[in-house]
mmCIF file of C-alpha atoms in Angstrom:
data_model
loop_
_atom_site.group_PDB
_atom_site.id
_atom_site.type_symbol
_atom_site.label_atom_id
_atom_site.label_comp_id
_atom_site.label_asym_id
_atom_site.label_seq_id
_atom_site.Cartn_x
_atom_site.Cartn_y
_atom_site.Cartn_z
ATOM 1 C CA UNK A 1004 12.879 -14.484 -1.732
ATOM 2 C CA UNK A 1005 10.380 -16.454 0.243
ATOM 3 C CA UNK A 1006 11.457 -17.911 3.574
ATOM 4 C CA UNK A 1007 9.374 -20.557 5.445
ATOM 5 C CA UNK A 1008 9.333 -18.869 8.860
ATOM 6 C CA UNK A 1009 11.504 -21.504 10.634
ATOM 7 C CA UNK A 1010 14.377 -19.053 11.389
ATOM 8 C CA UNK A 1011 17.165 -21.095 10.056
ATOM 9 C CA UNK A 1012 20.698 -19.562 9.857
ATOM 10 C CA UNK A 1013 21.000 -18.240 6.306
ATOM 11 C CA UNK A 1014 24.316 -16.748 5.144
ATOM 12 C CA UNK A 1015 25.077 -15.056 1.828
ATOM 13 C CA UNK A 1016 28.771 -15.160 1.176
ATOM 14 C CA UNK A 1017 31.027 -13.606 -1.480
ATOM 15 C CA UNK A 1018 34.764 -14.097 -1.818
ATOM 16 C CA UNK A 1019 37.447 -12.020 -3.590
ATOM 17 C CA UNK A 1020 40.682 -12.736 -5.411
ATOM 18 C CA UNK A 1021 42.558 -12.376 -2.121
ATOM 19 C CA UNK A 1022 40.654 -15.484 -0.719
ATOM 20 C CA UNK A 1023 38.847 -13.445 1.969
ATOM 21 C CA UNK A 1024 35.207 -14.272 2.464
ATOM 22 C CA UNK A 1025 32.569 -11.580 3.206
ATOM 23 C CA UNK A 1026 29.230 -12.523 4.767
ATOM 24 C CA UNK A 1027 25.821 -11.213 5.686
ATOM 25 C CA UNK A 1028 23.377 -13.168 7.814
ATOM 26 C CA UNK A 1029 19.679 -13.268 7.014
ATOM 27 C CA UNK A 1030 18.572 -15.264 10.094
ATOM 28 C CA UNK A 1031 16.077 -12.637 11.273
ATOM 29 C CA UNK A 1032 14.552 -12.491 7.734
ATOM 30 C CA UNK A 1033 14.187 -16.315 7.879
ATOM 31 C CA UNK A 1034 11.726 -15.980 10.658
ATOM 32 C CA UNK A 1035 9.224 -14.475 8.266
ATOM 33 C CA UNK A 1036 7.037 -16.215 5.716
ATOM 34 C CA UNK A 1037 6.277 -13.326 3.378
ATOM 35 C CA UNK A 1038 7.724 -13.356 -0.151
ATOM 36 C CA UNK A 1039 9.484 -10.079 -0.897
ATOM 37 C CA UNK A 1040 12.231 -8.360 -2.861
ATOM 38 C CA UNK A 1041 15.354 -7.976 -0.735
ATOM 39 C CA UNK A 1042 18.423 -5.969 -1.615
ATOM 40 C CA UNK A 1043 21.719 -6.585 0.314
ATOM 41 C CA UNK A 1044 24.104 -3.639 -0.171
ATOM 42 C CA UNK A 1045 27.772 -4.645 -0.563
ATOM 43 C CA UNK A 1046 28.379 -2.442 2.539
ATOM 44 C CA UNK A 1047 26.435 -4.988 4.575
ATOM 45 C CA UNK A 1048 28.948 -7.766 3.933
ATOM 46 C CA UNK A 1049 31.504 -8.145 6.665
ATOM 47 C CA UNK A 1050 34.959 -9.694 6.017
ATOM 48 C CA UNK A 1051 35.803 -12.743 8.088
ATOM 49 C CA UNK A 1052 39.390 -11.366 8.419
ATOM 50 C CA UNK A 1053 38.306 -7.797 8.831
ATOM 51 C CA UNK A 1054 39.197 -6.824 5.255
ATOM 52 C CA UNK A 1055 37.537 -4.258 3.010
ATOM 53 C CA UNK A 1056 35.425 -5.558 0.163
ATOM 54 C CA UNK A 1057 36.621 -4.578 -3.279
ATOM 55 C CA UNK A 1058 33.621 -5.420 -5.530
ATOM 56 C CA UNK A 1059 35.754 -5.446 -8.622
ATOM 57 C CA UNK A 1060 37.577 -8.475 -7.234
ATOM 58 C CA UNK A 1061 34.679 -10.781 -6.413
ATOM 59 C CA UNK A 1062 35.234 -14.314 -7.579
ATOM 60 C CA UNK A 1063 32.608 -16.388 -5.779
ATOM 61 C CA UNK A 1064 29.038 -16.174 -4.565
ATOM 62 C CA UNK A 1065 27.376 -18.712 -2.200
ATOM 63 C CA UNK A 1066 24.295 -19.136 -0.121
ATOM 64 C CA UNK A 1067 24.555 -21.303 3.064
ATOM 65 C CA UNK A 1068 21.707 -22.471 5.338
ATOM 66 C CA UNK A 1069 22.461 -24.094 8.651
ATOM 67 C CA UNK A 1070 19.888 -25.488 11.051
ATOM 68 C CA UNK A 1071 19.258 -23.732 14.307
ATOM 69 C CA UNK A 1072 18.852 -26.590 16.760
ATOM 70 C CA UNK A 1073 16.538 -25.923 19.681
ATOM 71 C CA UNK A 1074 18.023 -26.284 23.082
ATOM 72 C CA UNK A 1075 17.728 -29.816 24.446
ATOM 73 C CA UNK A 1076 17.522 -31.392 20.975
ATOM 74 C CA UNK A 1077 21.210 -31.769 20.184
ATOM 75 C CA UNK A 1078 21.875 -34.852 18.137
ATOM 76 C CA UNK A 1079 18.274 -35.685 17.652
ATOM 77 C CA UNK A 1080 16.728 -32.802 15.796
ATOM 78 C CA UNK A 1081 15.305 -33.026 12.310
ATOM 79 C CA UNK A 1082 14.148 -30.027 10.249
ATOM 80 C CA UNK A 1083 12.586 -29.725 6.900
ATOM 81 C CA UNK A 1084 12.788 -26.256 5.526
ATOM 82 C CA UNK A 1085 12.320 -24.562 2.138
ATOM 83 C CA UNK A 1086 13.614 -21.189 0.988
ATOM 84 C CA UNK A 1087 12.870 -19.879 -2.456
ATOM 85 C CA UNK A 1088 15.161 -17.472 -4.384
ATOM 86 C CA UNK A 1089 14.358 -15.939 -7.726
ATOM 87 C CA UNK A 1090 16.246 -13.415 -9.853
ATOM 88 C CA UNK A 1091 19.532 -13.153 -7.908
ATOM 89 C CA UNK A 1092 21.682 -10.466 -9.495
ATOM 90 C CA UNK A 1093 24.056 -7.645 -8.711
ATOM 91 C CA UNK A 1094 22.640 -4.178 -9.381
ATOM 92 C CA UNK A 1095 23.691 -0.579 -8.878
ATOM 93 C CA UNK A 1096 21.365 0.766 -6.148
ATOM 94 C CA UNK A 1097 20.393 4.332 -6.108
ATOM 95 C CA UNK A 1098 21.373 6.607 -3.188
ATOM 96 C CA UNK A 1099 17.603 6.889 -2.419
ATOM 97 C CA UNK A 1100 17.284 3.075 -2.157
ATOM 98 C CA UNK A 1101 20.392 2.795 0.023
ATOM 99 C CA UNK A 1102 18.838 5.137 2.554
ATOM 100 C CA UNK A 1103 16.306 2.318 3.227
ATOM 101 C CA UNK A 1104 18.855 -0.063 4.790
ATOM 102 C CA UNK A 1105 17.416 -1.516 8.075
ATOM 103 C CA UNK A 1106 19.183 -2.550 11.280
ATOM 104 C CA UNK A 1107 19.992 -6.019 9.721
ATOM 105 C CA UNK A 1108 21.767 -4.278 6.708
ATOM 106 C CA UNK A 1109 18.945 -5.176 4.297
ATOM 107 C CA UNK A 1110 16.531 -3.290 2.155
ATOM 108 C CA UNK A 1111 13.028 -4.645 1.711
ATOM 109 C CA UNK A 1112 11.768 -3.218 -1.467
ATOM 110 C CA UNK A 1113 8.149 -2.258 -1.769
ATOM 111 C CA UNK A 1114 6.406 -4.231 -4.551
ATOM 112 C CA UNK A 1115 4.789 -2.348 -7.340
ATOM 113 C CA UNK A 1116 1.784 -4.799 -7.165
#
């Protein structure tokens, strides 16, 4: 993915058959501008109702972006922002890769380039 550095609130959301939604926030990542491979382990998704994610019951996937409005600009703030995603897919991550999870619950993969 390639964020634009504007720090907008980015949420990746999955839902299960039970209707519970599980989310992970990528807002800190959105403050960067560098394109990079990012892995989000299922363990990083938190249930809105405190449930446990059963990956065999996933029914929906969504990406949400909400503007972060600077203080004092309520009602009169305009933002233009671009975020690029490519190759979104579910993968089975190795135990070695899962050890690379950072404080935000993400894994920034080292490019082979």
